[in-house]
Coordinates of N, CA and C in Angstrom, one line a residue:
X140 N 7.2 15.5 -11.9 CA 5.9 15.1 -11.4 C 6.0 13.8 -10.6
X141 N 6.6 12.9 -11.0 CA 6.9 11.6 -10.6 C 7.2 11.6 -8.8
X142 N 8.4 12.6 -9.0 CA 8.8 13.0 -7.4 C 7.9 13.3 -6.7
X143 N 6.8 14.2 -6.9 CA 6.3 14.7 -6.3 C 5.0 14.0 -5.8
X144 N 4.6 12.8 -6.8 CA 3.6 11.8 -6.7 C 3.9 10.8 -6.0
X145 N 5.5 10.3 -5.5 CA 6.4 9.9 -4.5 C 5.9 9.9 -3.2
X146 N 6.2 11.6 -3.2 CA 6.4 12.4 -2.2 C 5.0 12.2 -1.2
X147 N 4.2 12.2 -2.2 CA 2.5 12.2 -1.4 C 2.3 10.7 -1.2
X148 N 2.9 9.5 -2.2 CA 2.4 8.1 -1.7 C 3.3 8.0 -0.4
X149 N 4.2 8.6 -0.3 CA 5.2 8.0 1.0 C 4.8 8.9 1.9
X150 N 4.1 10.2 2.9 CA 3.5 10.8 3.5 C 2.2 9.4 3.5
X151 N 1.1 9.5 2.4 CA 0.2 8.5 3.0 C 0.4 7.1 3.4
X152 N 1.5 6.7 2.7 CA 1.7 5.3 3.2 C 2.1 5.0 4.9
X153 N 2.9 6.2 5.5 CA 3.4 6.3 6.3 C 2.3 7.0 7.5
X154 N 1.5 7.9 7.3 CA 1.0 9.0 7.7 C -0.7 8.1 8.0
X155 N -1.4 6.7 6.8 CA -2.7 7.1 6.6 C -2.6 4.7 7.6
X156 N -1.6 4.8 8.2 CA -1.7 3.3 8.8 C -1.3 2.5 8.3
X157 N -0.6 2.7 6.9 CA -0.7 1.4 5.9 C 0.7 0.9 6.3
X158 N 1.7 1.3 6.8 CA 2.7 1.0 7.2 C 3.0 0.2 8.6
X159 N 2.2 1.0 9.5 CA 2.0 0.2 11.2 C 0.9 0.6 11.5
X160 N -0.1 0.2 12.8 CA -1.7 0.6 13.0 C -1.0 2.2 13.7
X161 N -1.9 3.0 13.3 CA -1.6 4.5 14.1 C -1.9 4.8 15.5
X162 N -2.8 3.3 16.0 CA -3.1 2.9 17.6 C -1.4 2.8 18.3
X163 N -0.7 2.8 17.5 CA 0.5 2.2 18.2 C 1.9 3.7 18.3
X164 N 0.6 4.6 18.0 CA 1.5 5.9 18.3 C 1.5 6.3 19.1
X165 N 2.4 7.2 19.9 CA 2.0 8.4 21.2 C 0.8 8.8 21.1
X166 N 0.4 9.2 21.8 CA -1.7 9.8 21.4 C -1.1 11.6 20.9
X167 N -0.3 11.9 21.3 CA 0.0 13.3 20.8 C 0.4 13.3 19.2
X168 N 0.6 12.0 19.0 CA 1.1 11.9 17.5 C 0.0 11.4 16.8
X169 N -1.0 10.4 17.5 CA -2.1 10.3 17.1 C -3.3 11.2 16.9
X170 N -3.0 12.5 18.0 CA -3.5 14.0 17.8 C -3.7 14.5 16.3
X171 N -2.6 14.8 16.2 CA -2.2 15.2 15.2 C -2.7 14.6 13.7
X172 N -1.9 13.5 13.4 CA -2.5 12.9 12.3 C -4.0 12.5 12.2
X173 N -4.8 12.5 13.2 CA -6.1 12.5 13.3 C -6.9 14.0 12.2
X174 N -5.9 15.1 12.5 CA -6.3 16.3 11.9 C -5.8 16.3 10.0
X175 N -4.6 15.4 9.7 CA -4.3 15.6 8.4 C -5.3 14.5 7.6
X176 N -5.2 15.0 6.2 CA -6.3 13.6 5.1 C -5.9 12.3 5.3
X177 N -4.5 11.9 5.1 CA -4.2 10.5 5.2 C -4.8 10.0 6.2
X178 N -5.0 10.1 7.5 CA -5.7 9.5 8.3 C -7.3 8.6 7.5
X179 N -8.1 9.5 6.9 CA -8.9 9.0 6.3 C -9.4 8.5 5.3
X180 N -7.8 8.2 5.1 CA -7.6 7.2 3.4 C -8.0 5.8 3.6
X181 N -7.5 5.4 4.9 CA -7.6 4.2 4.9 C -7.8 3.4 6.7
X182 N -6.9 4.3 7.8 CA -7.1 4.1 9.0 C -8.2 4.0 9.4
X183 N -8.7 5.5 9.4 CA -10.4 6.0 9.7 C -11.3 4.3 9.4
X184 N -12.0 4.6 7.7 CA -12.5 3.5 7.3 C -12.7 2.1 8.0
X185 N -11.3 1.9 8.5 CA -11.1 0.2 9.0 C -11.2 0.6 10.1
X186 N -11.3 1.4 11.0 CA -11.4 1.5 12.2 C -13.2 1.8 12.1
X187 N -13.5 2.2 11.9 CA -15.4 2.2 11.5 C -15.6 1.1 11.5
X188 N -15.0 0.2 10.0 CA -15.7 -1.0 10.0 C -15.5 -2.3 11.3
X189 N -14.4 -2.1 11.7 CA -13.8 -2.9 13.1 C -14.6 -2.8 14.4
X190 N -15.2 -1.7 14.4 CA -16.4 -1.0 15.5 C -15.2 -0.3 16.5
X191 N -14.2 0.1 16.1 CA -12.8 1.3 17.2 C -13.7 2.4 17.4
X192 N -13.9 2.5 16.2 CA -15.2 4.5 16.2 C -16.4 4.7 16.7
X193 N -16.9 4.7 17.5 CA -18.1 5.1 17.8 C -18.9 6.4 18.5
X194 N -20.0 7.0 18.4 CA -20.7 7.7 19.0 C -19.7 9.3 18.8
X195 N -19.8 10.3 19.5 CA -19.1 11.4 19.4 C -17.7 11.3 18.7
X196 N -16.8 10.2 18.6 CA -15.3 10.3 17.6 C -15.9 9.9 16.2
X197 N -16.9 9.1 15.7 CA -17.2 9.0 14.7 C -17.5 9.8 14.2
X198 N -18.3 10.6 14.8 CA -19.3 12.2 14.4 C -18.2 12.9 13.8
X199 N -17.4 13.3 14.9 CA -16.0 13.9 14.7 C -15.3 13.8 13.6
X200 N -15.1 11.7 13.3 CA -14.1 11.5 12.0 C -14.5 12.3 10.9
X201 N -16.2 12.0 10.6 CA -16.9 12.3 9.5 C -16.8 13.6 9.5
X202 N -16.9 14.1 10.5 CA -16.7 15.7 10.1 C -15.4 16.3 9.9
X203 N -14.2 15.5 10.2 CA -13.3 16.1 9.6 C -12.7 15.8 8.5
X204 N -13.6 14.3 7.9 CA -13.3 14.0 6.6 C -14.3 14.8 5.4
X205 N -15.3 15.4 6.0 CA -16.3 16.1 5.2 C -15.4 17.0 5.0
X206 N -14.6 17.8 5.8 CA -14.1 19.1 5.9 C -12.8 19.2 4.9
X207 N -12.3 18.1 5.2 CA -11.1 17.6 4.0 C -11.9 17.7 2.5
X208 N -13.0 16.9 2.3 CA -13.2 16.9 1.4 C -13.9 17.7 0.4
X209 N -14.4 19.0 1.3 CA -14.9 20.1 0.9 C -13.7 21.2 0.5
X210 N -12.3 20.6 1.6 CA -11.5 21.9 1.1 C -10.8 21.7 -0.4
X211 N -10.7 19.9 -0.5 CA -10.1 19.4 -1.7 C -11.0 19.8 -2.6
X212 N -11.9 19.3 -2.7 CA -13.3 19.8 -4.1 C -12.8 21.6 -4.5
X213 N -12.7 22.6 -3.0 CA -12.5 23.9 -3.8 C -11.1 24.5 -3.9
X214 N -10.2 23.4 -4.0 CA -9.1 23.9 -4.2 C -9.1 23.0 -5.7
X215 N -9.6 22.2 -6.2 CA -9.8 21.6 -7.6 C -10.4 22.3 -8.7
X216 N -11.6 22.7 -7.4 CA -12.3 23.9 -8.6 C -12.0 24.9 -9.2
X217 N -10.9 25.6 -8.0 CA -10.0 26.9 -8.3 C -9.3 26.8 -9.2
X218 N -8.2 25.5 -9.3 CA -7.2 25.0 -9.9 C -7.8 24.8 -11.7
X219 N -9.0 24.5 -11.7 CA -10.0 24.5 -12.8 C -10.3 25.2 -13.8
X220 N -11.1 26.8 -12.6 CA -11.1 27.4 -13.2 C -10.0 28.4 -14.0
X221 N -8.7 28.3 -13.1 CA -7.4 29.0 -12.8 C -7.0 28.3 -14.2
X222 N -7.3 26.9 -14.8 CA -6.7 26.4 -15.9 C -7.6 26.9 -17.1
X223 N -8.4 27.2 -17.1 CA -9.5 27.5 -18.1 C -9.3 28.5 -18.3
X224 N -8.8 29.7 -17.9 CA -8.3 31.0 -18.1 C -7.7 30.8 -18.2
X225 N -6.3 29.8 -18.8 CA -4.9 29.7 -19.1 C -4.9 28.7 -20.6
X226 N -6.0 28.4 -20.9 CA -6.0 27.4 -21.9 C -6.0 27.6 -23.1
X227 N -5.5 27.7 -24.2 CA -5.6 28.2 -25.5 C -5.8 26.7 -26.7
X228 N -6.3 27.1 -27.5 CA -6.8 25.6 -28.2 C -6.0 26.3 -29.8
X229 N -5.4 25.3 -30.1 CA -4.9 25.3 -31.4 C -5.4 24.5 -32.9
X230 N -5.9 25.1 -33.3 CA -6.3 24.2 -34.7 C -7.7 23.8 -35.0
X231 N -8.3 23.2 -35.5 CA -9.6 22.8 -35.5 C -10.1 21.9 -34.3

């Protein structure tokens, strides 16, 4: 599990700006990462508060951080119920 919890801090650390600003990417590379979650771990945010986002890209961020966070919530709740049907209780 360790590795794997690794694996996701070093994607975000690398992926969400905390490493270099993501302004300082190719814009095709900034394409991109614009579309994965890390972006709005922590780039997005400071770019809001800085005033970089405004008007139609802001609209945009929020909507694609809403959309992240709707797919996360039902892939938690699957994972949820998927465990609740797997769970057995022993003892009192």
């Amino acid at each position: 599990i360790s590795t794997i919890v690794f694996i996701v801090y070093s994607f975000e650390y690398f992926l969400g700006g905390q490493m270099f600003p993501i302004d300082i990417m190719p814009n095709a590379v900034q394409a991109v990462m614009k579309w994965l979650p890390f972006y709005y771990e922590l780039f997005c945010p400071v770019a809001i508060f800085l005033g970089r986002l405004k008007g139609p890209d802001l609209v945009q961020a929020l909507m694609i951080q809403t959309g992240w966070l709707l797919l996360t919530w039902a892939a938690a709740r699957a994972m949820w119920k998927r465990g609740l049907g797997h769970y057995q209780a022993v003892g009192g």
